[in-house]
Amino acid sequence: MTSIARALSCTVAFACLFTAPALAEEVKAGDLVITQAWSRATPGGAKVGGGYLTIQNKGSAADRLIGGSADVADKVQVHEMATTNGVMTMRPLDKGLSIGPGKTVKLTPGGYHLMLLDLKSPLKQGDKVPVTLEFEKAGKVKLSLDVQGLGAKGPAGAGDTAGPKDMKKMPGMKM
Ligand SMILES: [Cu+2]
């Protein structure tokens, strides 16, 4: 497919997905409520991007975020940050991320996060990136990541400088 055709098909998919108001998007799937899905702009040439969101489990049984997919990336994985010998690294969660009954789990730049691998195009501030998450019980859930500025720390522009937890500076990151 040519890049123009791809851009066009993206635009069409985009238009279909976002007929609902996009601000303060709240996505419900079974007992799960997902809010504040956001990402950060990526510098040109970057091959990876992050995805951050809040997942609330209102049910009486645990569910598990096991993976996802996105048109913009080859793969979407669920990662965690861990400090080993003073060095912060990230690794994929092989068994996914459990969300206990009544619990709220936040995916943030310094903790659990979605990793978009092999980006086909950079994420730009202001974009809404469609992502499909996959949960063990709730199944596939579509949502969009609101792309914030390069060093954003939160969904609402809660800071625009890159902190020590910024992924680009992580020594343990191998891509
Ligand atoms: Cu990661």
PDB file of C-alpha atoms and ligand atoms in Angstrom:
ATOM      1  CA  MET A   1       0.000   0.000   0.000  1.00  0.00           C
ATOM      2  CA  THR A   2       1.314   3.448  -0.775  1.00  0.00           C
ATOM      3  CA  SER A   3       1.741   5.847   2.091  1.00  0.00           C
ATOM      4  CA  ILE A   4      -1.001   8.030   0.687  1.00  0.00           C
ATOM      5  CA  ALA A   5      -3.426   5.147   0.587  1.00  0.00           C
ATOM      6  CA  ARG A   6      -2.438   4.213   4.086  1.00  0.00           C
ATOM      7  CA  ALA A   7      -2.918   7.746   5.298  1.00  0.00           C
ATOM      8  CA  LEU A   8      -6.332   7.812   3.696  1.00  0.00           C
ATOM      9  CA  SER A   9      -7.431   4.517   5.201  1.00  0.00           C
ATOM     10  CA  CYS A  10      -6.227   5.752   8.578  1.00  0.00           C
ATOM     11  CA  THR A  11      -8.296   8.864   8.195  1.00  0.00           C
ATOM     12  CA  VAL A  12     -11.363   6.821   7.358  1.00  0.00           C
ATOM     13  CA  ALA A  13     -10.880   4.471  10.314  1.00  0.00           C
ATOM     14  CA  PHE A  14     -10.296   7.479  12.499  1.00  0.00           C
ATOM     15  CA  ALA A  15     -13.517   9.145  11.436  1.00  0.00           C
ATOM     16  CA  CYS A  16     -15.496   5.987  12.173  1.00  0.00           C
ATOM     17  CA  LEU A  17     -13.958   5.410  15.562  1.00  0.00           C
ATOM     18  CA  PHE A  18     -14.376   8.862  16.959  1.00  0.00           C
ATOM     19  CA  THR A  19     -17.910   9.942  16.355  1.00  0.00           C
ATOM     20  CA  ALA A  20     -18.365  10.148  20.142  1.00  0.00           C
ATOM     21  CA  PRO A  21     -16.958  13.143  22.004  1.00  0.00           C
ATOM     22  CA  ALA A  22     -13.301  12.429  22.560  1.00  0.00           C
ATOM     23  CA  LEU A  23     -12.718  14.657  25.548  1.00  0.00           C
ATOM     24  CA  ALA A  24     -12.627  12.878  28.897  1.00  0.00           C
ATOM     25  CA  GLU A  25     -13.233   9.639  27.130  1.00  0.00           C
ATOM     26  CA  GLU A  26     -14.441   6.871  29.349  1.00  0.00           C
ATOM     27  CA  VAL A  27     -14.489   3.397  27.892  1.00  0.00           C
ATOM     28  CA  LYS A  28     -16.535   0.662  29.513  1.00  0.00           C
ATOM     29  CA  ALA A  29     -15.998  -3.009  28.854  1.00  0.00           C
ATOM     30  CA  GLY A  30     -17.808  -5.444  31.093  1.00  0.00           C
ATOM     31  CA  ASP A  31     -16.805  -4.527  34.641  1.00  0.00           C
ATOM     32  CA  LEU A  32     -13.898  -2.404  33.500  1.00  0.00           C
ATOM     33  CA  VAL A  33     -13.858   1.353  33.135  1.00  0.00           C
ATOM     34  CA  ILE A  34     -10.899   2.841  31.316  1.00  0.00           C
ATOM     35  CA  THR A  35     -10.108   6.528  31.531  1.00  0.00           C
ATOM     36  CA  GLN A  36      -7.297   8.964  30.843  1.00  0.00           C
ATOM     37  CA  ALA A  37      -5.731   7.062  27.988  1.00  0.00           C
ATOM     38  CA  TRP A  38      -2.821   9.107  26.739  1.00  0.00           C
ATOM     39  CA  SER A  39       0.566   8.939  25.142  1.00  0.00           C
ATOM     40  CA  ARG A  40       3.516  11.167  24.414  1.00  0.00           C
ATOM     41  CA  ALA A  41       4.711  12.601  21.173  1.00  0.00           C
ATOM     42  CA  THR A  42       7.731  10.720  19.857  1.00  0.00           C
ATOM     43  CA  PRO A  43      10.782  12.386  18.346  1.00  0.00           C
ATOM     44  CA  GLY A  44      11.243  11.745  14.624  1.00  0.00           C
ATOM     45  CA  GLY A  45      12.728   8.343  13.943  1.00  0.00           C
ATOM     46  CA  ALA A  46      11.764   6.902  17.330  1.00  0.00           C
ATOM     47  CA  LYS A  47      10.640   3.322  17.007  1.00  0.00           C
ATOM     48  CA  VAL A  48       8.738   3.029  20.249  1.00  0.00           C
ATOM     49  CA  GLY A  49       6.040   4.918  22.058  1.00  0.00           C
ATOM     50  CA  GLY A  50       4.286   4.537  25.380  1.00  0.00           C
ATOM     51  CA  GLY A  51       0.650   4.227  26.305  1.00  0.00           C
ATOM     52  CA  TYR A  52      -0.779   5.224  29.665  1.00  0.00           C
ATOM     53  CA  LEU A  53      -4.243   4.801  31.109  1.00  0.00           C
ATOM     54  CA  THR A  54      -6.291   4.136  34.183  1.00  0.00           C
ATOM     55  CA  ILE A  55      -8.227   0.897  34.488  1.00  0.00           C
ATOM     56  CA  GLN A  56     -10.869   0.467  37.134  1.00  0.00           C
ATOM     57  CA  ASN A  57     -12.367  -2.936  37.871  1.00  0.00           C
ATOM     58  CA  LYS A  58     -15.873  -2.550  39.271  1.00  0.00           C
ATOM     59  CA  GLY A  59     -16.591  -6.252  39.215  1.00  0.00           C
ATOM     60  CA  SER A  60     -16.112  -9.014  41.747  1.00  0.00           C
ATOM     61  CA  ALA A  61     -13.511 -10.972  39.812  1.00  0.00           C
ATOM     62  CA  ALA A  62     -10.015 -10.083  38.677  1.00  0.00           C
ATOM     63  CA  ASP A  63      -9.313  -9.417  35.037  1.00  0.00           C
ATOM     64  CA  ARG A  64      -6.027  -9.250  33.252  1.00  0.00           C
ATOM     65  CA  LEU A  65      -4.662  -6.958  30.579  1.00  0.00           C
ATOM     66  CA  ILE A  66      -2.774  -9.370  28.365  1.00  0.00           C
ATOM     67  CA  GLY A  67      -1.843  -7.318  25.330  1.00  0.00           C
ATOM     68  CA  GLY A  68      -3.090  -5.227  22.517  1.00  0.00           C
ATOM     69  CA  SER A  69      -2.636  -4.000  19.001  1.00  0.00           C
ATOM     70  CA  ALA A  70      -2.545  -0.731  17.096  1.00  0.00           C
ATOM     71  CA  ASP A  71      -2.446   0.213  13.443  1.00  0.00           C
ATOM     72  CA  VAL A  72       0.384   2.600  14.153  1.00  0.00           C
ATOM     73  CA  ALA A  73       2.687  -0.055  15.635  1.00  0.00           C
ATOM     74  CA  ASP A  74       3.764  -3.585  14.823  1.00  0.00           C
ATOM     75  CA  LYS A  75       3.198  -4.760  18.367  1.00  0.00           C
ATOM     76  CA  VAL A  76       1.695  -3.553  21.583  1.00  0.00           C
ATOM     77  CA  GLN A  77       3.010  -5.068  24.801  1.00  0.00           C
ATOM     78  CA  VAL A  78       2.309  -4.581  28.476  1.00  0.00           C
ATOM     79  CA  HIS A  79       5.499  -3.567  30.288  1.00  0.00           C
ATOM     80  CA  GLU A  80       6.586  -2.892  33.816  1.00  0.00           C
ATOM     81  CA  MET A  81       9.397  -0.789  35.169  1.00  0.00           C
ATOM     82  CA  ALA A  82      11.689  -2.323  37.726  1.00  0.00           C
ATOM     83  CA  THR A  83      14.773  -1.057  39.494  1.00  0.00           C
ATOM     84  CA  THR A  84      17.561  -3.612  39.483  1.00  0.00           C
ATOM     85  CA  ASN A  85      20.839  -2.637  41.161  1.00  0.00           C
ATOM     86  CA  GLY A  86      19.851   0.992  40.962  1.00  0.00           C
ATOM     87  CA  VAL A  87      19.175   0.853  37.232  1.00  0.00           C
ATOM     88  CA  MET A  88      15.661   1.235  36.002  1.00  0.00           C
ATOM     89  CA  THR A  89      14.712  -1.208  33.311  1.00  0.00           C
ATOM     90  CA  MET A  90      11.535  -2.344  31.683  1.00  0.00           C
ATOM     91  CA  ARG A  91      10.317  -5.745  30.764  1.00  0.00           C
ATOM     92  CA  PRO A  92       7.222  -7.263  29.194  1.00  0.00           C
ATOM     93  CA  LEU A  93       4.723  -8.824  31.594  1.00  0.00           C
ATOM     94  CA  ASP A  94       4.469 -12.345  30.248  1.00  0.00           C
ATOM     95  CA  LYS A  95       1.285 -13.097  32.112  1.00  0.00           C
ATOM     96  CA  GLY A  96      -0.226  -9.680  31.692  1.00  0.00           C
ATOM     97  CA  LEU A  97      -1.284  -7.144  34.270  1.00  0.00           C
ATOM     98  CA  SER A  98      -3.859  -8.212  36.831  1.00  0.00           C
ATOM     99  CA  ILE A  99      -6.604  -5.819  37.864  1.00  0.00           C
ATOM    100  CA  GLY A 100      -8.148  -7.100  41.073  1.00  0.00           C
ATOM    101  CA  PRO A 101     -11.851  -6.744  41.880  1.00  0.00           C
ATOM    102  CA  GLY A 102     -12.581  -3.243  43.122  1.00  0.00           C
ATOM    103  CA  LYS A 103      -9.082  -2.113  42.219  1.00  0.00           C
ATOM    104  CA  THR A 104      -7.830   0.704  40.051  1.00  0.00           C
ATOM    105  CA  VAL A 105      -4.573   0.242  38.192  1.00  0.00           C
ATOM    106  CA  LYS A 106      -2.761   3.131  36.587  1.00  0.00           C
ATOM    107  CA  LEU A 107      -0.381   2.754  33.704  1.00  0.00           C
ATOM    108  CA  THR A 108       2.108   5.603  33.910  1.00  0.00           C
ATOM    109  CA  PRO A 109       5.477   6.610  32.441  1.00  0.00           C
ATOM    110  CA  GLY A 110       7.310   5.352  35.563  1.00  0.00           C
ATOM    111  CA  GLY A 111       5.370   2.159  36.148  1.00  0.00           C
ATOM    112  CA  TYR A 112       3.271  -0.249  34.172  1.00  0.00           C
ATOM    113  CA  HIS A 113       2.737   0.959  30.655  1.00  0.00           C
ATOM    114  CA  LEU A 114       1.818  -0.055  27.167  1.00  0.00           C
ATOM    115  CA  MET A 115       4.711  -0.214  24.776  1.00  0.00           C
ATOM    116  CA  LEU A 116       4.060   0.456  21.131  1.00  0.00           C
ATOM    117  CA  LEU A 117       6.854  -1.253  19.227  1.00  0.00           C
ATOM    118  CA  ASP A 118       8.073  -0.518  15.710  1.00  0.00           C
ATOM    119  CA  LEU A 119       6.066   2.618  15.144  1.00  0.00           C
ATOM    120  CA  LYS A 120       5.123   3.155  11.520  1.00  0.00           C
ATOM    121  CA  SER A 121       4.902   6.903  12.001  1.00  0.00           C
ATOM    122  CA  PRO A 122       5.753   9.275  14.840  1.00  0.00           C
ATOM    123  CA  LEU A 123       3.104  10.107  17.410  1.00  0.00           C
ATOM    124  CA  LYS A 124       2.282  13.788  17.201  1.00  0.00           C
ATOM    125  CA  GLN A 125       0.921  16.011  19.893  1.00  0.00           C
ATOM    126  CA  GLY A 126      -2.816  16.364  19.449  1.00  0.00           C
ATOM    127  CA  ASP A 127      -3.212  13.013  17.690  1.00  0.00           C
ATOM    128  CA  LYS A 128      -5.633  10.419  18.891  1.00  0.00           C
ATOM    129  CA  VAL A 129      -4.072   7.038  18.382  1.00  0.00           C
ATOM    130  CA  PRO A 130      -6.521   4.138  18.113  1.00  0.00           C
ATOM    131  CA  VAL A 131      -5.441   1.132  20.156  1.00  0.00           C
ATOM    132  CA  THR A 132      -7.163  -2.162  20.850  1.00  0.00           C
ATOM    133  CA  LEU A 133      -6.486  -3.622  24.267  1.00  0.00           C
ATOM    134  CA  GLU A 134      -7.009  -7.261  25.054  1.00  0.00           C
ATOM    135  CA  PHE A 135      -8.259  -8.427  28.428  1.00  0.00           C
ATOM    136  CA  GLU A 136      -8.621 -12.016  29.583  1.00  0.00           C
ATOM    137  CA  LYS A 137     -12.286 -11.606  30.516  1.00  0.00           C
ATOM    138  CA  ALA A 138     -13.463  -8.308  29.059  1.00  0.00           C
ATOM    139  CA  GLY A 139     -12.008  -9.240  25.665  1.00  0.00           C
ATOM    140  CA  LYS A 140     -10.979  -6.662  23.113  1.00  0.00           C
ATOM    141  CA  VAL A 141     -11.482  -3.035  23.990  1.00  0.00           C
ATOM    142  CA  LYS A 142     -10.992  -0.165  21.588  1.00  0.00           C
ATOM    143  CA  LEU A 143      -9.870   3.212  22.771  1.00  0.00           C
ATOM    144  CA  SER A 144      -7.676   6.060  21.706  1.00  0.00           C
ATOM    145  CA  LEU A 145      -4.580   7.545  23.251  1.00  0.00           C
ATOM    146  CA  ASP A 146      -4.527  11.330  23.480  1.00  0.00           C
ATOM    147  CA  VAL A 147      -1.036  12.325  22.441  1.00  0.00           C
ATOM    148  CA  GLN A 148       0.551  14.964  24.678  1.00  0.00           C
ATOM    149  CA  GLY A 149       3.817  16.833  24.241  1.00  0.00           C
ATOM    150  CA  LEU A 150       7.248  15.180  24.180  1.00  0.00           C
ATOM    151  CA  GLY A 151       8.013  15.269  27.893  1.00  0.00           C
ATOM    152  CA  ALA A 152       4.484  15.224  29.256  1.00  0.00           C
ATOM    153  CA  LYS A 153       4.031  13.439  32.544  1.00  0.00           C
ATOM    154  CA  GLY A 154       0.293  13.220  32.610  1.00  0.00           C
ATOM    155  CA  PRO A 155      -2.835  13.247  30.493  1.00  0.00           C
ATOM    156  CA  ALA A 156      -3.628  16.916  30.990  1.00  0.00           C
ATOM    157  CA  GLY A 157      -0.258  18.487  30.325  1.00  0.00           C
ATOM    158  CA  ALA A 158       0.702  18.215  34.004  1.00  0.00           C
ATOM    159  CA  GLY A 159       4.287  19.151  33.214  1.00  0.00           C
ATOM    160  CA  ASP A 160       6.312  19.476  30.078  1.00  0.00           C
ATOM    161  CA  THR A 161       9.851  18.667  31.107  1.00  0.00           C
ATOM    162  CA  ALA A 162      11.290  15.219  30.858  1.00  0.00           C
ATOM    163  CA  GLY A 163      11.999  13.781  34.283  1.00  0.00           C
ATOM    164  CA  PRO A 164      14.521  11.145  35.345  1.00  0.00           C
ATOM    165  CA  LYS A 165      11.977   8.476  34.593  1.00  0.00           C
ATOM    166  CA  ASP A 166      11.785   9.442  30.976  1.00  0.00           C
ATOM    167  CA  MET A 167      11.991   6.334  28.873  1.00  0.00           C
ATOM    168  CA  LYS A 168      14.338   7.670  26.252  1.00  0.00           C
ATOM    169  CA  LYS A 169      17.049   7.890  28.866  1.00  0.00           C
ATOM    170  CA  MET A 170      16.605   4.447  30.280  1.00  0.00           C
ATOM    171  CA  PRO A 171      19.795   2.474  30.070  1.00  0.00           C
ATOM    172  CA  GLY A 172      18.037  -0.839  30.258  1.00  0.00           C
ATOM    173  CA  MET A 173      15.862  -0.341  27.247  1.00  0.00           C
ATOM    174  CA  LYS A 174      16.701  -2.570  24.350  1.00  0.00           C
ATOM    175  CA  MET A 175      14.729  -2.237  21.192  1.00  0.00           C
TER     176      MET A 175
HETATM  177 CU    CU B   1       8.282  -0.335  27.866  1.00  0.00          CU
END
